[in-house]
Coordinates of C-alpha atoms in Angstrom, one line a residue:
M109 CA 10.5 -10.2 -9.8
S110 CA 9.0 -7.1 -8.7
Q111 CA 10.9 -4.0 -9.2
T112 CA 8.5 -1.7 -7.3
R113 CA 9.7 0.9 -4.9
T114 CA 7.4 3.6 -5.0
P115 CA 3.9 2.1 -4.1
Q116 CA 0.7 4.0 -4.6
R117 CA -1.0 4.2 -1.3
Q118 CA -4.6 3.2 -1.0
A119 CA -6.8 6.1 0.3
S120 CA -7.4 5.8 4.2
H121 CA -5.9 2.2 4.1
K122 CA -4.2 1.8 7.5
V123 CA -1.3 -0.3 8.0
A124 CA -0.1 -1.5 11.5
V125 CA 3.6 -2.7 12.0
L126 CA 3.3 -5.0 15.0
G127 CA 6.8 -5.3 16.5
T128 CA 8.8 -2.4 15.3
G129 CA 12.4 -3.5 15.7
K130 CA 15.0 -3.0 13.0
I131 CA 13.1 -4.8 10.2
G132 CA 9.8 -3.4 11.3
E133 CA 11.4 0.2 11.4
A134 CA 13.0 -0.3 8.0
L135 CA 9.5 -1.3 6.5
L136 CA 7.8 1.8 8.2
S137 CA 10.4 4.3 6.9
G138 CA 10.3 2.6 3.5
M139 CA 6.5 3.1 3.3
I140 CA 6.8 6.8 4.3
R141 CA 9.4 7.3 1.6
G142 CA 7.1 5.3 -0.8
G143 CA 4.2 7.6 -0.4
W144 CA 2.3 6.3 2.7
A145 CA 0.9 9.1 5.1
P146 CA 2.2 8.8 8.6
A147 CA -1.4 9.3 9.8
D148 CA -2.3 5.9 8.0
L149 CA 0.7 4.0 9.8
L150 CA 0.4 2.5 13.1
V151 CA 3.1 0.9 15.2
T152 CA 3.3 -1.3 18.3
T153 CA 6.2 -1.7 20.7
R154 CA 6.9 -3.4 24.0
R155 CA 8.7 -0.3 25.5
Q156 CA 7.2 3.2 26.0
E157 CA 10.7 4.8 25.4
R158 CA 10.7 3.0 21.9
A159 CA 7.2 4.2 21.2
D160 CA 7.9 7.8 21.9
E161 CA 11.1 7.5 19.6
L162 CA 9.0 6.2 16.7
R163 CA 6.3 8.8 17.3
T164 CA 9.1 11.6 17.2
R165 CA 11.0 10.2 14.2
Y166 CA 8.3 9.4 11.9
G167 CA 5.0 11.1 13.2
V168 CA 3.1 7.7 13.5
E169 CA 0.8 6.6 16.3
P170 CA 2.0 3.8 18.7
L171 CA -0.8 1.5 20.1
T172 CA -1.3 -1.6 21.8
N173 CA -1.4 -4.8 19.7
A174 CA -5.2 -5.2 20.2
E175 CA -5.9 -1.5 19.3
A176 CA -3.8 -1.8 16.3
A177 CA -5.7 -4.8 15.1
K178 CA -9.2 -3.1 15.6
R179 CA -8.1 0.0 13.5
A180 CA -5.8 -1.3 10.8
D181 CA -6.7 -2.9 7.3
T182 CA -3.3 -4.5 7.1
L183 CA -1.4 -6.0 10.0
I184 CA 2.3 -6.8 9.5
L185 CA 3.5 -9.2 12.2
A186 CA 7.2 -8.4 12.5
C187 CA 7.8 -10.3 15.8
K188 CA 10.2 -13.1 16.6
P189 CA 9.0 -16.5 15.6
Q190 CA 8.8 -17.6 19.4
D191 CA 6.6 -14.7 20.1
M192 CA 4.0 -15.4 17.3
A193 CA 1.7 -17.6 19.5
R194 CA 1.3 -15.1 22.2
L195 CA 0.9 -12.1 19.7
L196 CA -1.9 -14.1 17.8
D197 CA -3.6 -14.6 21.2
E198 CA -3.9 -10.8 21.7
L199 CA -5.1 -10.3 18.0
T200 CA -7.5 -13.1 17.5
A201 CA -10.6 -11.4 18.9
H202 CA -10.1 -8.4 16.7
V203 CA -9.1 -9.6 13.4
T204 CA -11.8 -10.4 10.7
P205 CA -11.7 -11.6 7.3
D206 CA -11.5 -7.9 6.0
T207 CA -8.1 -7.8 7.6
L208 CA -5.0 -8.6 5.7
V209 CA -2.4 -10.3 8.0
I210 CA 1.3 -10.4 6.8
S211 CA 3.8 -12.4 8.6
A212 CA 7.4 -11.5 8.6
A213 CA 8.5 -14.0 11.1
A214 CA 11.0 -16.8 10.0
G215 CA 9.9 -20.3 9.7
I216 CA 6.2 -19.7 10.6
P217 CA 3.7 -21.1 8.0
T218 CA 0.5 -19.5 7.0
S219 CA -1.4 -22.4 8.4
F220 CA -0.1 -21.7 11.8
I221 CA -1.6 -18.2 11.9
E222 CA -4.8 -19.1 10.0
E223 CA -5.7 -21.9 12.5
R224 CA -5.4 -19.1 15.5
L225 CA -7.6 -16.5 13.8
A226 CA -11.1 -16.3 12.5
P227 CA -12.0 -18.4 9.5
D228 CA -11.3 -16.9 6.1
V229 CA -8.8 -14.2 7.4
P230 CA -6.2 -13.8 4.5
V231 CA -2.5 -14.4 5.5
I232 CA 0.5 -13.9 3.6
R233 CA 3.9 -15.1 4.6
V234 CA 7.1 -12.9 3.7
M235 CA 10.6 -13.6 4.2
P236 CA 12.7 -10.3 4.0
N237 CA 16.4 -10.1 4.4
T238 CA 18.4 -7.5 6.3
P239 CA 19.4 -5.4 3.3
V240 CA 15.8 -4.1 3.7
L241 CA 17.6 -1.8 6.1
V242 CA 19.4 0.0 3.2
D243 CA 16.6 -0.3 0.6
E244 CA 18.4 -3.2 -1.0
G245 CA 16.4 -6.2 0.5
M246 CA 14.8 -9.3 -1.3
S247 CA 11.5 -10.2 0.2
V248 CA 10.0 -13.5 -0.7
I249 CA 6.2 -13.6 -0.6
S250 CA 3.6 -16.5 -0.4
G251 CA 0.0 -16.5 0.0
G252 CA -2.0 -18.5 2.4
S253 CA -5.2 -20.3 1.8
H254 CA -7.5 -17.2 1.6
A255 CA -5.1 -14.7 0.3
T256 CA -6.0 -13.4 -3.2
A257 CA -3.9 -11.9 -6.1
T258 CA -5.1 -8.5 -4.8
H259 CA -3.9 -9.2 -1.4
L260 CA -0.3 -10.4 -2.8
T261 CA 0.0 -7.4 -5.0
H262 CA -0.6 -5.3 -1.9
A263 CA 2.1 -7.1 -0.1
E264 CA 4.5 -6.4 -2.9
R265 CA 3.7 -2.7 -2.8
I266 CA 4.7 -2.6 0.9
F267 CA 7.8 -4.7 0.7
G268 CA 8.8 -3.3 -2.6
A269 CA 9.5 0.0 -0.8
V270 CA 12.7 -1.5 0.8
G271 CA 14.1 -3.5 -2.1
Q272 CA 12.7 -6.2 -4.5
T273 CA 10.1 -8.9 -4.1
L274 CA 9.6 -12.4 -5.4
R275 CA 6.4 -14.3 -5.3
V276 CA 6.8 -18.1 -4.8
P277 CA 4.6 -21.1 -3.7
E278 CA 4.9 -21.4 0.1
T279 CA 6.4 -24.8 -0.4
Q280 CA 9.5 -23.1 -1.6
Q281 CA 9.9 -20.9 1.4
D282 CA 12.4 -22.9 3.2
A283 CA 14.6 -22.9 0.3
C284 CA 14.3 -19.3 -0.2
T285 CA 15.1 -18.8 3.5
A286 CA 18.3 -20.6 3.0
L287 CA 19.2 -18.8 -0.1
S288 CA 18.0 -15.2 0.5
G289 CA 17.1 -14.8 4.1
S290 CA 20.4 -16.2 5.3
G291 CA 22.2 -15.2 2.1
P292 CA 23.8 -12.0 3.3
A293 CA 25.5 -13.8 6.1
Y294 CA 27.4 -16.2 3.6
F295 CA 28.7 -13.1 1.9
Y296 CA 29.8 -11.4 5.1
F297 CA 31.6 -14.7 6.0
L298 CA 33.2 -14.7 2.6
V299 CA 34.3 -11.2 3.0
E300 CA 35.7 -11.9 6.5
A301 CA 37.8 -14.7 5.1
M302 CA 39.1 -12.7 2.1
T303 CA 40.1 -9.8 4.4
D304 CA 42.0 -12.1 6.4
A305 CA 43.6 -13.4 3.4
G306 CA 44.4 -10.0 2.4
I307 CA 46.3 -9.4 5.7
L308 CA 48.1 -12.6 5.3
L309 CA 49.2 -11.3 1.9
G310 CA 50.7 -8.2 3.5
L311 CA 47.8 -5.6 3.0
P312 CA 46.5 -3.5 6.0
R313 CA 43.0 -4.6 7.2
D314 CA 41.4 -1.6 5.9
K315 CA 42.6 -1.5 2.5
A316 CA 41.8 -5.4 2.2
H317 CA 38.3 -4.6 3.3
D318 CA 37.8 -1.7 0.9
L319 CA 39.2 -3.8 -2.0
I320 CA 36.9 -6.8 -1.3
V321 CA 33.8 -4.8 -0.6
Q322 CA 34.1 -2.9 -3.9
A323 CA 34.9 -6.0 -5.8
A324 CA 31.6 -7.5 -4.4
I325 CA 29.6 -4.6 -5.4
G326 CA 31.0 -4.4 -8.7
A327 CA 30.6 -8.1 -9.2
A328 CA 26.9 -8.0 -8.0
V329 CA 25.9 -4.9 -10.2
M330 CA 27.6 -6.8 -13.2
L331 CA 25.5 -9.9 -12.4
R332 CA 22.3 -7.8 -12.0
D333 CA 22.7 -5.6 -15.0
S334 CA 24.6 -7.6 -17.7
G335 CA 22.3 -10.5 -18.1
E336 CA 25.2 -12.9 -18.4
H337 CA 25.5 -16.2 -16.7
P338 CA 27.9 -16.2 -13.7
V339 CA 30.1 -18.8 -15.5
K340 CA 30.6 -16.5 -18.5
L341 CA 31.4 -13.5 -16.1
R342 CA 34.0 -15.7 -14.3
E343 CA 35.6 -17.0 -17.5
N344 CA 35.9 -13.2 -18.5
V345 CA 38.3 -12.9 -15.5
T346 CA 40.1 -16.3 -15.9
S347 CA 43.0 -16.1 -18.4
P348 CA 44.9 -19.2 -19.2
A349 CA 47.7 -20.0 -16.7
G350 CA 46.7 -16.9 -14.9
T351 CA 46.3 -15.9 -11.2
T352 CA 42.5 -16.4 -11.1
I353 CA 42.5 -20.1 -12.4
N354 CA 45.1 -21.1 -9.9
A355 CA 43.0 -19.6 -7.2
I356 CA 39.8 -21.4 -8.5
R357 CA 41.8 -24.6 -8.6
E358 CA 42.4 -24.2 -4.9
L359 CA 38.7 -23.4 -4.2
E360 CA 37.7 -26.7 -5.9
N361 CA 40.5 -28.7 -4.3
H362 CA 39.1 -27.6 -0.9
G363 CA 35.6 -28.5 -1.9
V364 CA 34.2 -24.9 -1.5
R365 CA 31.4 -25.6 -3.9
A366 CA 30.3 -28.8 -2.1
A367 CA 30.6 -26.9 1.2
L368 CA 28.2 -24.2 0.0
I369 CA 25.6 -26.7 -1.2
A370 CA 25.8 -28.5 2.0
A371 CA 25.5 -25.4 4.0
L372 CA 22.3 -24.3 2.1
E373 CA 20.9 -27.7 2.6
A374 CA 21.4 -27.4 6.4
A375 CA 19.8 -24.0 6.6
R376 CA 16.8 -25.2 4.6
D377 CA 16.5 -28.1 6.9
R378 CA 16.6 -25.9 9.9
S379 CA 13.8 -23.8 8.4
R380 CA 11.7 -26.8 8.2
E381 CA 12.3 -27.7 11.6
L382 CA 11.3 -24.4 12.8
A383 CA 8.2 -24.5 10.7
S384 CA 7.1 -27.9 12.2
G385 CA 7.6 -26.6 15.5
N386 CA 10.4 -29.1 16.4
G387 CA 13.2 -26.3 16.4
G388 CA 13.2 -25.8 20.1

């Protein structure tokens, strides 16, 4: 897993973010903090108002998709999956094998993009998650047929500016989408449920929320920094005949572990459907 957060920018290497929504803007701001010069960053957006906002906020140059493809060495496709085919139609005449194409669109395999561009164009698939908005993202990176180790390292530098990266074979991307791409939502769901439980136990909502959020942050930091297995950390909190073991018993009685496994399998299966074009 890469820990890089301050990439070294290549001289005069231009990167274009095509589709500068929340994730695209997070990447843009992260690259600037990581050392890229605004003059080497290009953006595209559908609305002129949004283009003006990005130019004012970051000092970058908004362009059309076609113009960005002509000028950039690296294209980051941050569009919605349903918009990918249309976007590739705009790019295909302008992308050469000297251009690196990075897709951050969920469920779109590299083969889908490679088939619509010129032969030998290097394509990389990345699945970021929403914590990239606070520089704590996890971006899972896979290379297509023509992507080299140098291309993958370059993608890691870009996405390392907004969190951490993990390089996996593309065959594992659907599983990573279920675990990491959708993962933050599971934690938000759990916090929501625990907050409701706190209210049921007599706590005001704001106090219940603060207690749970800090417990989640502390537990995550301990998992990351201690090197201990989660079972060991759980056992450290679970004393004989105590409060925690009674709670764990109820979680097991209600099949929470099995429900989580089933939920992640469902998310993986849905990712496969989207990748195959059968997702509607």
